[in-house]
Amino acid sequence: MSRTTRTTSWDELVTSALLGTDRRTPPDGAPAAGREAPPALLDAAAVHTVRRRAGLRPAAARPRPEPAPRDDRRELPEPARRRLAALLADRAAPAGSGGRRGTTPDLTELLPQWLAAAAAHGYRAPASELPALLDAARARTDLRPLALRFAGPRGIWLAGLNAEWRFALRGAAGGTALPAPGDGDAVRRLWEEGLFAERVALLASIRAHEPAAAVALLSETWQTERAEDRLMFLDSLRTGLSDADEPFLDHALSDRSRNVRATAAELLSALPGSALAGRMAARAAVCVGLDRTAAVPTIDVEAPHECDGGMERDGVVPAAPSGRGERAWWLGQLVEAAPLATWPERLGGRTPQEIVTLPVADDWGDELHAAWCRAAVRQHDADWARALLGIPSQPPATGPGTSSLAERAQLLATLPAEERAAWVAGFISAHGLSEAFQLLGVCPVPWAEPLGRAVVDALDIARDAGSYPWSFSGVMGLAERCLDPAEASRLEPLTATPDEPEGASPGAGGYWSEAFRRLVATLRLRAAMHAELSA
């Protein structure tokens, strides 16, 4: 080997290859005698590569990872395993949107439902699918809770070996099995030494088992926790909230963090017997009363003129948002935090249904009713929610409580599942689908039969009327995920292309046919998925 060949560097060869041998003369010794520069340069690179590899020294072996933990859940049936592989393989495909997407079911949207069903059956994730499952969870934050629950301890173990899956260590209990709530030493050790996600999971576990023990554990380290951590820990007390939590929450009213104080005040106001709720009731009662001198009984409102220190300590935010008057802002917070039991006694012994129909003086009605809506949601009071919702056939603008669909959806969430679905079905039958999307989102899945029929009938009416079809794509997507799969046969006649009435949107009939065929195909696929998991 010549001296010139030995001194040729790898960087010189790469530079000549990148710039081209016409623009950069190859390094000395690279072109062999009698060879053209390009092939000779490649030959030299090949020789240099062999030389570099031959000169490498073996690296020290890394320690073997600890074995994966056991997962004693049931093994997934083979048909369901193949279905999972297909769902994960399709996850990179673009999800369906408002336009046409053919008649093929959108597997991306069915993956969350499959994961929830598999977890409910107690299956463990197949080891071969764990990498794809973690990749799917990394790409979709909405999928992470379901995916990590299904992946189980082995998925968390695997995530610790790949930096791209580190999110799983933050979103789960770090792969550590939680100690039994009664194991005092193990609980204390994890609480004092664990990662934040582990501590959150531990507190939730103890809260579900013994609420008072969770508060006692939190009290021990409360003063040394970061503000953002105190807020998360405090939020976990919503589960099992009771009067026994009042002393701790009352102490939190003096916290350094405004957000912590506000959350503590909110939780205390959800306890009608708390001292804070009593103080708020007294303040609200001063502002809202019954004017018996009017020709008809009328609610009279005198909003607060100031926000004093006591109100601030009890969670009233003094600064009003842009566009809101201060007095109206303070009034809404007082009424929202007052126990709803205050008002029947204060307003002449009337029921919630009678109270919400009373006229309100000086245009305070919207403000007062909106605050009652928030109070009904916070206090989970179904009687007040029914009163404020009114009957579903009533136009939203003239309803007794609120015309806001977001507030109506929150009120509906306080009702039992069957009543909720029946109310939304009545709303759709009376008003159609244009304002029902948010309301459908709070109904349990699969939709009860009356609700499913109301949705399908409304879609059928829109199709026959030649309505602009793309405006119903959101509801159609919900129907694919939420309709009972047993409805597939009843929908079959709607897959035919209808005659387009005069004035219909061009191509509407074809779109409706395609959308209903996709809906039927999706329902049948969902039925097959559940059958495979039930085998």
Short mmCIF file of C-alpha atoms in Angstrom, two decimals:
data_model
loop_
_atom_site.label_atom_id
_atom_site.label_comp_id
_atom_site.label_asym_id
_atom_site.label_seq_id
_atom_site.Cartn_x
_atom_site.Cartn_y
_atom_site.Cartn_z
CA MET A 1 0.00 0.00 0.00
CA SER A 2 1.46 3.33 -1.03
CA ARG A 3 2.11 6.20 1.29
CA THR A 4 -0.41 8.40 -0.58
CA THR A 5 -3.21 5.85 -0.12
CA ARG A 6 -2.52 5.64 3.59
CA THR A 7 -2.83 9.38 4.07
CA THR A 8 -6.09 9.74 2.15
CA SER A 9 -8.75 10.73 4.71
CA TRP A 10 -12.37 9.69 4.77
CA ASP A 11 -13.50 13.33 4.90
CA GLU A 12 -11.58 14.05 1.67
CA LEU A 13 -13.29 11.17 -0.09
CA VAL A 14 -16.72 12.33 1.10
CA THR A 15 -16.06 15.90 -0.03
CA SER A 16 -15.02 14.76 -3.51
CA ALA A 17 -18.10 12.54 -3.76
CA LEU A 18 -20.47 15.34 -2.72
CA LEU A 19 -19.02 17.99 -5.04
CA GLY A 20 -18.33 15.62 -7.95
CA THR A 21 -15.01 14.63 -9.41
CA ASP A 22 -15.40 17.24 -12.17
CA ARG A 23 -15.46 20.05 -9.60
CA ARG A 24 -13.19 18.59 -6.97
CA THR A 25 -10.06 16.63 -7.82
CA PRO A 26 -10.07 13.33 -5.89
CA PRO A 27 -7.42 13.10 -3.18
CA ASP A 28 -4.03 11.76 -4.08
CA GLY A 29 -4.00 8.01 -4.45
CA ALA A 30 -7.81 7.64 -4.75
CA PRO A 31 -7.97 7.08 -8.54
CA ALA A 32 -6.12 3.89 -9.38
CA ALA A 33 -3.87 3.98 -12.41
CA GLY A 34 -5.81 3.68 -15.67
CA ARG A 35 -9.22 4.16 -14.02
CA GLU A 36 -11.62 7.04 -14.50
CA ALA A 37 -12.04 9.23 -11.47
CA PRO A 38 -15.69 8.40 -10.48
CA PRO A 39 -15.43 4.59 -10.26
CA ALA A 40 -11.95 4.85 -8.82
CA LEU A 41 -13.26 7.16 -6.09
CA LEU A 42 -15.95 4.64 -5.18
CA ASP A 43 -13.38 1.84 -5.06
CA ALA A 44 -11.23 3.90 -2.72
CA ALA A 45 -14.24 4.61 -0.48
CA ALA A 46 -15.01 0.88 -0.32
CA VAL A 47 -11.42 0.09 0.68
CA HIS A 48 -11.42 2.85 3.26
CA THR A 49 -14.72 1.57 4.72
CA VAL A 50 -13.30 -1.92 5.21
CA ARG A 51 -10.20 -0.43 6.82
CA ARG A 52 -12.25 1.68 9.25
CA ARG A 53 -14.46 -1.22 10.28
CA ALA A 54 -11.51 -3.55 10.74
CA GLY A 55 -9.90 -1.04 13.07
CA LEU A 56 -12.87 -0.73 15.41
CA ARG A 57 -12.48 -2.14 18.87
CA PRO A 58 -15.39 -3.99 20.46
CA ALA A 59 -17.41 -1.77 22.77
CA ALA A 60 -18.09 -2.81 26.32
CA ALA A 61 -21.36 -4.69 26.59
CA ARG A 62 -24.18 -2.78 28.22
CA PRO A 63 -25.87 -4.30 31.25
CA ARG A 64 -28.84 -6.44 30.33
CA PRO A 65 -32.16 -4.81 31.20
CA GLU A 66 -34.22 -6.18 34.03
CA PRO A 67 -36.81 -8.73 32.86
CA ALA A 68 -40.23 -7.36 31.97
CA PRO A 69 -42.72 -7.55 34.85
CA ARG A 70 -45.50 -10.10 34.84
CA ASP A 71 -48.90 -9.24 33.44
CA ASP A 72 -51.47 -11.72 34.69
CA ARG A 73 -54.36 -10.44 32.60
CA ARG A 74 -56.03 -12.72 30.07
CA GLU A 75 -54.40 -13.40 26.71
CA LEU A 76 -56.10 -11.76 23.75
CA PRO A 77 -57.96 -14.15 21.40
CA GLU A 78 -56.21 -14.57 18.06
CA PRO A 79 -58.96 -12.90 15.93
CA ALA A 80 -58.89 -9.90 18.26
CA ARG A 81 -55.08 -9.79 18.08
CA ARG A 82 -55.25 -9.63 14.28
CA ARG A 83 -57.86 -6.89 14.53
CA LEU A 84 -55.61 -4.87 16.83
CA ALA A 85 -52.71 -5.25 14.40
CA ALA A 86 -54.91 -3.95 11.58
CA LEU A 87 -56.11 -0.98 13.65
CA LEU A 88 -52.57 -0.04 14.61
CA ALA A 89 -51.31 -0.44 11.05
CA ASP A 90 -54.00 1.97 9.85
CA ARG A 91 -53.29 4.62 12.51
CA ALA A 92 -51.06 6.65 10.16
CA ALA A 93 -53.85 7.06 7.62
CA PRO A 94 -55.50 10.51 7.72
CA ALA A 95 -58.65 10.53 9.78
CA GLY A 96 -61.92 11.21 8.05
CA SER A 97 -62.95 14.82 7.85
CA GLY A 98 -65.81 16.80 6.46
CA GLY A 99 -65.43 15.73 2.83
CA ARG A 100 -65.85 12.43 1.06
CA ARG A 101 -63.69 9.58 2.22
CA GLY A 102 -65.35 6.60 0.54
CA THR A 103 -67.33 3.85 2.20
CA THR A 104 -64.44 2.29 4.14
CA PRO A 105 -64.71 2.58 7.95
CA ASP A 106 -62.26 4.95 9.59
CA LEU A 107 -60.14 2.57 11.67
CA THR A 108 -58.33 5.47 13.30
CA GLU A 109 -61.52 6.50 15.06
CA LEU A 110 -62.34 2.93 16.11
CA LEU A 111 -59.04 2.28 17.88
CA PRO A 112 -60.02 4.08 21.13
CA GLN A 113 -63.26 2.11 21.28
CA TRP A 114 -61.42 -1.18 20.72
CA LEU A 115 -58.90 -0.37 23.48
CA ALA A 116 -61.65 0.50 25.96
CA ALA A 117 -63.52 -2.72 25.21
CA ALA A 118 -60.36 -4.84 25.49
CA ALA A 119 -59.54 -3.30 28.87
CA ALA A 120 -63.10 -3.89 30.07
CA HIS A 121 -62.70 -7.60 29.20
CA GLY A 122 -59.47 -7.78 31.19
CA TYR A 123 -57.12 -8.62 28.30
CA ARG A 124 -53.42 -7.87 28.21
CA ALA A 125 -51.68 -6.39 25.19
CA PRO A 126 -49.78 -8.88 23.00
CA ALA A 127 -46.03 -8.38 23.36
CA SER A 128 -45.63 -8.19 19.58
CA GLU A 129 -47.97 -5.19 19.37
CA LEU A 130 -46.50 -3.15 22.21
CA PRO A 131 -44.11 -1.09 20.01
CA ALA A 132 -46.89 -0.12 17.58
CA LEU A 133 -49.22 0.61 20.50
CA LEU A 134 -46.70 2.97 22.10
CA ASP A 135 -46.04 4.64 18.75
CA ALA A 136 -49.78 5.23 18.36
CA ALA A 137 -49.97 6.72 21.86
CA ARG A 138 -46.99 8.97 21.14
CA ALA A 139 -48.73 10.33 18.02
CA ARG A 140 -52.13 10.87 19.69
CA THR A 141 -52.30 12.34 23.16
CA ASP A 142 -56.04 11.57 23.37
CA LEU A 143 -55.20 7.88 22.99
CA ARG A 144 -52.60 7.72 25.75
CA PRO A 145 -54.73 6.86 28.82
CA LEU A 146 -56.42 3.95 27.02
CA ALA A 147 -53.25 2.76 25.32
CA LEU A 148 -51.15 2.82 28.49
CA ARG A 149 -53.85 1.06 30.48
CA PHE A 150 -53.98 -1.71 27.88
CA ALA A 151 -50.18 -1.85 27.52
CA GLY A 152 -49.92 -2.47 31.25
CA PRO A 153 -46.68 -2.93 33.19
CA ARG A 154 -44.86 -4.47 30.23
CA GLY A 155 -45.63 -1.46 28.08
CA ILE A 156 -44.26 0.88 30.75
CA TRP A 157 -41.17 -1.33 31.07
CA LEU A 158 -40.62 -1.18 27.32
CA ALA A 159 -41.10 2.59 27.29
CA GLY A 160 -38.18 2.92 29.67
CA LEU A 161 -35.88 1.47 26.99
CA ASN A 162 -36.73 3.99 24.26
CA ALA A 163 -36.41 7.74 24.64
CA GLU A 164 -39.26 8.32 22.14
CA TRP A 165 -41.68 6.61 24.54
CA ARG A 166 -40.70 8.54 27.65
CA PHE A 167 -44.17 10.15 27.70
CA ALA A 168 -45.45 6.82 29.05
CA LEU A 169 -43.33 7.23 32.16
CA ARG A 170 -44.87 10.65 32.77
CA GLY A 171 -48.41 9.56 31.98
CA ALA A 172 -48.45 6.42 34.11
CA ALA A 173 -47.19 5.44 37.49
CA GLY A 174 -43.65 5.10 36.15
CA GLY A 175 -44.10 1.38 35.69
CA THR A 176 -44.18 0.88 39.46
CA ALA A 177 -46.93 -1.26 40.88
CA LEU A 178 -48.84 0.76 43.47
CA PRO A 179 -48.68 -0.61 46.99
CA ALA A 180 -51.84 -1.78 48.70
CA PRO A 181 -53.54 1.15 50.47
CA GLY A 182 -53.16 -0.67 53.76
CA ASP A 183 -49.40 -1.17 53.42
CA GLY A 184 -48.37 1.89 55.43
CA ASP A 185 -44.60 1.60 54.99
CA ALA A 186 -44.76 1.08 51.22
CA VAL A 187 -47.29 3.88 50.82
CA ARG A 188 -45.16 6.32 52.78
CA ARG A 189 -42.00 5.35 50.88
CA LEU A 190 -43.62 5.86 47.48
CA TRP A 191 -45.25 9.12 48.60
CA GLU A 192 -41.93 10.51 49.79
CA GLU A 193 -39.66 9.16 47.05
CA GLY A 194 -41.85 8.51 44.00
CA LEU A 195 -42.14 10.47 40.78
CA PHE A 196 -44.97 12.97 40.52
CA ALA A 197 -47.09 10.67 38.33
CA GLU A 198 -46.59 7.85 40.83
CA ARG A 199 -47.67 10.08 43.70
CA VAL A 200 -50.79 11.25 41.84
CA ALA A 201 -51.74 7.65 41.10
CA LEU A 202 -51.06 6.63 44.70
CA LEU A 203 -53.19 9.44 46.10
CA ALA A 204 -56.06 8.54 43.76
CA SER A 205 -55.81 4.87 44.79
CA ILE A 206 -55.91 5.68 48.50
CA ARG A 207 -58.69 8.22 47.98
CA ALA A 208 -60.86 5.58 46.32
CA HIS A 209 -60.17 3.11 49.15
CA GLU A 210 -60.16 5.37 52.23
CA PRO A 211 -60.82 9.09 51.57
CA ALA A 212 -59.69 10.28 55.01
CA ALA A 213 -56.34 8.50 54.67
CA ALA A 214 -55.65 10.35 51.43
CA VAL A 215 -56.26 13.70 53.11
CA ALA A 216 -54.01 12.71 56.02
CA LEU A 217 -51.22 11.70 53.64
CA LEU A 218 -51.53 14.93 51.67
CA SER A 219 -51.53 17.03 54.85
CA GLU A 220 -48.11 15.71 55.88
CA THR A 221 -46.27 17.24 52.92
CA TRP A 222 -48.68 19.98 51.86
CA GLN A 223 -46.49 22.90 52.90
CA THR A 224 -43.45 21.65 50.98
CA GLU A 225 -45.21 20.81 47.69
CA ARG A 226 -44.92 23.02 44.62
CA ALA A 227 -47.96 25.17 43.80
CA GLU A 228 -48.75 23.30 40.58
CA ASP A 229 -48.46 19.98 42.42
CA ARG A 230 -50.72 21.18 45.25
CA LEU A 231 -53.32 22.09 42.65
CA MET A 232 -53.22 18.61 41.07
CA PHE A 233 -53.35 16.88 44.44
CA LEU A 234 -56.24 19.06 45.56
CA ASP A 235 -58.13 18.25 42.38
CA SER A 236 -57.98 14.55 43.26
CA LEU A 237 -60.20 15.22 46.28
CA ARG A 238 -63.19 15.64 43.97
CA THR A 239 -63.54 11.86 44.15
CA GLY A 240 -65.36 11.00 47.35
CA LEU A 241 -65.75 14.62 48.40
CA SER A 242 -67.51 14.82 51.76
CA ASP A 243 -67.95 17.03 54.82
CA ALA A 244 -64.93 15.29 56.39
CA ASP A 245 -62.72 17.15 53.88
CA GLU A 246 -63.86 20.58 55.05
CA PRO A 247 -61.06 21.28 57.61
CA PHE A 248 -58.34 20.57 55.08
CA LEU A 249 -60.07 22.56 52.32
CA ASP A 250 -60.71 25.46 54.68
CA HIS A 251 -56.98 25.55 55.45
CA ALA A 252 -56.27 25.60 51.70
CA LEU A 253 -58.31 28.81 51.40
CA SER A 254 -55.24 30.60 52.78
CA ASP A 255 -52.84 29.01 50.31
CA ARG A 256 -50.14 31.08 48.61
CA SER A 257 -51.44 30.13 45.16
CA ARG A 258 -54.55 31.85 43.83
CA ASN A 259 -55.45 28.77 41.75
CA VAL A 260 -55.24 26.53 44.80
CA ARG A 261 -57.44 28.92 46.78
CA ALA A 262 -60.00 29.03 43.98
CA THR A 263 -60.13 25.23 43.71
CA ALA A 264 -60.50 24.85 47.48
CA ALA A 265 -63.36 27.36 47.46
CA GLU A 266 -65.04 25.53 44.58
CA LEU A 267 -64.85 22.20 46.42
CA LEU A 268 -66.18 23.73 49.63
CA SER A 269 -69.09 25.31 47.80
CA ALA A 270 -70.01 21.84 46.53
CA LEU A 271 -70.53 20.84 50.19
CA PRO A 272 -73.86 22.50 51.10
CA GLY A 273 -73.18 22.07 54.81
CA SER A 274 -69.76 23.73 54.79
CA ALA A 275 -69.11 27.02 56.53
CA LEU A 276 -68.06 28.59 53.23
CA ALA A 277 -71.33 27.52 51.59
CA GLY A 278 -73.20 29.09 54.50
CA ARG A 279 -71.31 32.37 54.13
CA MET A 280 -71.97 32.42 50.40
CA ALA A 281 -75.66 31.67 50.97
CA ALA A 282 -75.92 34.61 53.38
CA ARG A 283 -74.24 36.97 50.90
CA ALA A 284 -76.34 35.75 47.97
CA ALA A 285 -79.57 36.00 49.96
CA VAL A 286 -78.86 39.68 50.60
CA CYS A 287 -78.57 40.22 46.84
CA VAL A 288 -81.53 38.12 45.62
CA GLY A 289 -85.04 38.21 47.06
CA LEU A 290 -88.73 38.26 46.21
CA ASP A 291 -90.52 41.54 45.50
CA ARG A 292 -94.01 40.89 46.84
CA THR A 293 -95.23 44.41 46.05
CA ALA A 294 -95.19 43.83 42.30
CA ALA A 295 -98.36 42.86 40.45
CA VAL A 296 -96.91 39.37 40.02
CA PRO A 297 -94.22 37.86 42.23
CA THR A 298 -90.87 39.05 40.84
CA ILE A 299 -87.28 38.27 41.77
CA ASP A 300 -85.49 41.43 42.83
CA VAL A 301 -81.70 41.64 42.46
CA GLU A 302 -79.27 44.03 44.12
CA ALA A 303 -75.74 43.08 43.07
CA PRO A 304 -72.80 43.66 45.46
CA HIS A 305 -71.24 47.11 45.41
CA GLU A 306 -67.79 45.88 46.46
CA CYS A 307 -65.69 42.73 46.80
CA ASP A 308 -64.39 42.75 50.36
CA GLY A 309 -61.57 40.71 51.87
CA GLY A 310 -63.92 38.04 53.18
CA MET A 311 -65.35 37.46 49.73
CA GLU A 312 -61.86 37.19 48.26
CA ARG A 313 -60.82 34.64 50.89
CA ASP A 314 -63.88 32.59 50.03
CA GLY A 315 -62.84 32.38 46.40
CA VAL A 316 -64.52 35.40 44.79
CA VAL A 317 -62.23 36.77 42.08
CA PRO A 318 -62.37 40.58 42.32
CA ALA A 319 -61.21 41.49 38.80
CA ALA A 320 -63.94 41.00 36.20
CA PRO A 321 -63.07 39.66 32.74
CA SER A 322 -63.07 42.07 29.84
CA GLY A 323 -66.60 42.98 28.83
CA ARG A 324 -68.19 42.00 32.16
CA GLY A 325 -69.40 44.48 34.73
CA GLU A 326 -67.86 44.09 38.18
CA ARG A 327 -71.15 43.90 40.06
CA ALA A 328 -72.57 41.28 37.72
CA TRP A 329 -69.31 39.32 37.98
CA TRP A 330 -69.41 39.31 41.78
CA LEU A 331 -73.12 38.44 41.87
CA GLY A 332 -72.62 35.44 39.59
CA GLN A 333 -69.84 34.05 41.79
CA LEU A 334 -71.92 34.42 44.96
CA VAL A 335 -75.00 32.72 43.52
CA GLU A 336 -72.91 29.99 41.91
CA ALA A 337 -71.31 29.11 45.26
CA ALA A 338 -74.48 29.30 47.37
CA PRO A 339 -76.29 26.01 48.11
CA LEU A 340 -79.29 25.66 45.83
CA ALA A 341 -81.36 24.72 48.87
CA THR A 342 -81.17 28.43 49.78
CA TRP A 343 -83.63 29.49 47.11
CA PRO A 344 -86.89 27.60 47.74
CA GLU A 345 -86.98 29.00 51.29
CA ARG A 346 -85.81 32.43 50.21
CA LEU A 347 -88.30 32.68 47.32
CA GLY A 348 -91.57 31.76 48.95
CA GLY A 349 -91.30 27.98 49.24
CA ARG A 350 -91.40 27.47 45.49
CA THR A 351 -89.94 24.48 43.67
CA PRO A 352 -86.97 24.88 41.31
CA GLN A 353 -89.36 24.60 38.32
CA GLU A 354 -91.46 27.45 39.70
CA ILE A 355 -88.46 29.59 40.63
CA VAL A 356 -86.86 29.56 37.17
CA THR A 357 -90.12 30.75 35.59
CA LEU A 358 -90.43 33.81 37.84
CA PRO A 359 -89.75 37.15 36.15
CA VAL A 360 -86.51 38.85 37.21
CA ALA A 361 -86.39 42.63 37.59
CA ASP A 362 -84.00 44.98 35.81
CA ASP A 363 -82.74 42.49 33.22
CA TRP A 364 -80.82 40.41 35.75
CA GLY A 365 -82.49 37.19 34.56
CA ASP A 366 -79.75 35.93 32.27
CA GLU A 367 -77.05 36.53 34.88
CA LEU A 368 -79.04 34.87 37.64
CA HIS A 369 -80.06 31.83 35.58
CA ALA A 370 -76.51 31.32 34.29
CA ALA A 371 -75.23 31.28 37.88
CA TRP A 372 -77.90 28.77 38.87
CA CYS A 373 -76.81 26.59 35.95
CA ARG A 374 -73.22 26.59 37.19
CA ALA A 375 -74.40 25.85 40.73
CA ALA A 376 -76.51 22.89 39.55
CA VAL A 377 -73.49 21.44 37.73
CA ARG A 378 -71.13 22.03 40.66
CA GLN A 379 -73.56 20.57 43.22
CA HIS A 380 -74.75 17.74 40.92
CA ASP A 381 -78.35 18.73 41.56
CA ALA A 382 -80.56 16.88 39.07
CA ASP A 383 -83.79 18.64 40.18
CA TRP A 384 -82.38 22.08 39.40
CA ALA A 385 -80.82 20.79 36.19
CA ARG A 386 -84.23 19.56 35.00
CA ALA A 387 -85.81 22.88 35.89
CA LEU A 388 -83.17 24.90 34.07
CA LEU A 389 -83.22 22.66 31.00
CA GLY A 390 -87.00 22.78 30.65
CA ILE A 391 -88.78 20.53 28.18
CA PRO A 392 -86.71 19.56 25.12
CA SER A 393 -89.30 20.78 22.62
CA GLN A 394 -89.06 24.35 23.92
CA PRO A 395 -86.95 26.64 21.68
CA PRO A 396 -83.52 27.18 23.27
CA ALA A 397 -83.86 30.97 23.12
CA THR A 398 -86.99 30.88 25.29
CA GLY A 399 -85.89 28.14 27.69
CA PRO A 400 -86.11 28.69 31.45
CA GLY A 401 -82.38 28.46 32.18
CA THR A 402 -79.93 29.04 29.37
CA SER A 403 -79.71 29.04 25.60
CA SER A 404 -76.01 28.12 25.71
CA LEU A 405 -75.48 24.65 24.30
CA ALA A 406 -72.31 24.22 26.35
CA GLU A 407 -74.19 24.96 29.59
CA ARG A 408 -77.05 22.70 28.52
CA ALA A 409 -74.59 19.87 27.92
CA GLN A 410 -73.17 20.35 31.43
CA LEU A 411 -76.67 20.33 32.94
CA LEU A 412 -77.52 17.16 31.04
CA ALA A 413 -74.43 15.45 32.48
CA THR A 414 -76.01 15.65 35.96
CA LEU A 415 -79.03 13.55 34.87
CA PRO A 416 -79.21 9.75 34.83
CA ALA A 417 -78.03 8.20 31.56
CA GLU A 418 -81.48 7.11 30.31
CA GLU A 419 -83.08 10.47 31.09
CA ARG A 420 -80.19 12.27 29.42
CA ALA A 421 -80.56 10.28 26.21
CA ALA A 422 -84.35 10.71 26.20
CA TRP A 423 -84.05 14.49 26.61
CA VAL A 424 -81.57 14.80 23.72
CA ALA A 425 -83.77 12.56 21.56
CA GLY A 426 -86.70 14.90 22.21
CA PHE A 427 -84.55 17.92 21.43
CA ILE A 428 -83.46 16.44 18.09
CA SER A 429 -87.02 15.49 17.17
CA ALA A 430 -88.15 19.07 17.82
CA HIS A 431 -85.18 21.08 16.53
CA GLY A 432 -83.15 18.79 14.25
CA LEU A 433 -79.44 18.17 14.37
CA SER A 434 -78.00 21.61 13.70
CA GLU A 435 -77.67 22.45 17.42
CA ALA A 436 -77.42 18.95 18.86
CA PHE A 437 -73.74 18.09 18.36
CA GLN A 438 -72.56 19.18 21.83
CA LEU A 439 -75.57 17.57 23.47
CA LEU A 440 -74.87 14.24 21.79
CA GLY A 441 -71.35 14.30 23.20
CA VAL A 442 -72.58 13.83 26.80
CA CYS A 443 -74.80 10.83 26.01
CA PRO A 444 -73.50 7.38 26.98
CA VAL A 445 -72.25 5.06 24.23
CA PRO A 446 -73.77 3.11 22.58
CA TRP A 447 -76.70 5.47 22.23
CA ALA A 448 -79.98 4.25 23.68
CA GLU A 449 -82.52 3.18 21.08
CA PRO A 450 -84.74 6.32 21.24
CA LEU A 451 -81.72 8.57 20.77
CA GLY A 452 -80.25 6.47 17.96
CA ARG A 453 -83.56 6.46 16.12
CA ALA A 454 -83.96 10.22 16.56
CA VAL A 455 -80.50 10.82 15.05
CA VAL A 456 -81.08 8.48 12.10
CA ASP A 457 -84.55 9.92 11.42
CA ALA A 458 -83.14 13.46 11.46
CA LEU A 459 -80.38 12.46 9.04
CA ASP A 460 -82.95 10.81 6.80
CA ILE A 461 -85.09 13.97 6.82
CA ALA A 462 -82.07 16.09 5.94
CA ARG A 463 -81.22 13.71 3.08
CA ASP A 464 -84.76 13.77 1.66
CA ALA A 465 -84.81 17.55 1.85
CA GLY A 466 -81.61 17.77 -0.21
CA SER A 467 -79.83 19.61 2.60
CA TYR A 468 -76.20 20.58 2.23
CA PRO A 469 -74.68 17.21 3.18
CA TRP A 470 -71.25 18.23 4.47
CA SER A 471 -72.79 20.21 7.31
CA PHE A 472 -73.87 16.89 8.89
CA SER A 473 -70.47 15.19 8.63
CA GLY A 474 -69.72 15.75 12.33
CA VAL A 475 -72.95 14.09 13.44
CA MET A 476 -72.40 11.29 10.92
CA GLY A 477 -68.94 10.70 12.40
CA LEU A 478 -70.44 10.56 15.91
CA ALA A 479 -73.08 8.10 14.69
CA GLU A 480 -70.36 5.81 13.33
CA ARG A 481 -68.81 5.60 16.79
CA CYS A 482 -71.90 5.82 19.01
CA LEU A 483 -74.87 4.16 17.32
CA ASP A 484 -75.78 0.69 18.54
CA PRO A 485 -74.32 -1.77 15.97
CA ALA A 486 -77.70 -3.50 15.93
CA GLU A 487 -79.02 -0.52 13.93
CA ALA A 488 -77.03 -1.57 10.83
CA SER A 489 -79.84 -3.61 9.26
CA ARG A 490 -82.39 -0.83 9.74
CA LEU A 491 -80.06 1.60 7.97
CA GLU A 492 -79.55 -0.56 4.89
CA PRO A 493 -82.40 1.07 2.86
CA LEU A 494 -80.77 4.50 3.34
CA THR A 495 -77.67 3.44 1.41
CA ALA A 496 -79.49 3.78 -1.93
CA THR A 497 -78.86 6.97 -3.88
CA PRO A 498 -82.03 9.13 -3.58
CA ASP A 499 -83.52 11.35 -6.22
CA GLU A 500 -82.34 14.88 -5.66
CA PRO A 501 -85.19 17.35 -5.11
CA GLU A 502 -85.25 20.67 -6.85
CA GLY A 503 -82.88 23.13 -5.24
CA ALA A 504 -80.78 20.43 -3.57
CA SER A 505 -77.00 20.78 -3.30
CA PRO A 506 -75.32 19.32 -6.39
CA GLY A 507 -74.19 15.77 -5.75
CA ALA A 508 -75.92 15.63 -2.38
CA GLY A 509 -77.69 12.34 -3.12
CA GLY A 510 -74.45 10.57 -3.93
CA TYR A 511 -72.78 11.90 -0.82
CA TRP A 512 -75.65 10.79 1.42
CA SER A 513 -75.59 7.32 -0.12
CA GLU A 514 -71.85 7.05 0.40
CA ALA A 515 -72.07 8.33 3.98
CA PHE A 516 -74.82 5.86 4.92
CA ARG A 517 -72.89 2.97 3.33
CA ARG A 518 -69.86 3.94 5.39
CA LEU A 519 -72.05 4.15 8.50
CA VAL A 520 -73.48 0.66 7.91
CA ALA A 521 -70.02 -0.78 7.23
CA THR A 522 -68.64 0.83 10.40
CA LEU A 523 -71.48 -0.49 12.57
CA ARG A 524 -70.93 -4.01 11.25
CA LEU A 525 -67.21 -3.71 11.88
CA ARG A 526 -67.87 -2.59 15.45
CA ALA A 527 -70.17 -5.58 15.95
CA ALA A 528 -67.40 -7.89 14.69
CA MET A 529 -64.86 -6.24 17.01
CA HIS A 530 -67.01 -6.81 20.08
CA ALA A 531 -67.75 -10.40 19.04
CA GLU A 532 -64.02 -11.12 18.71
CA LEU A 533 -63.34 -9.68 22.16
CA SER A 534 -66.20 -11.65 23.71
CA ALA A 535 -64.99 -15.00 22.33
#
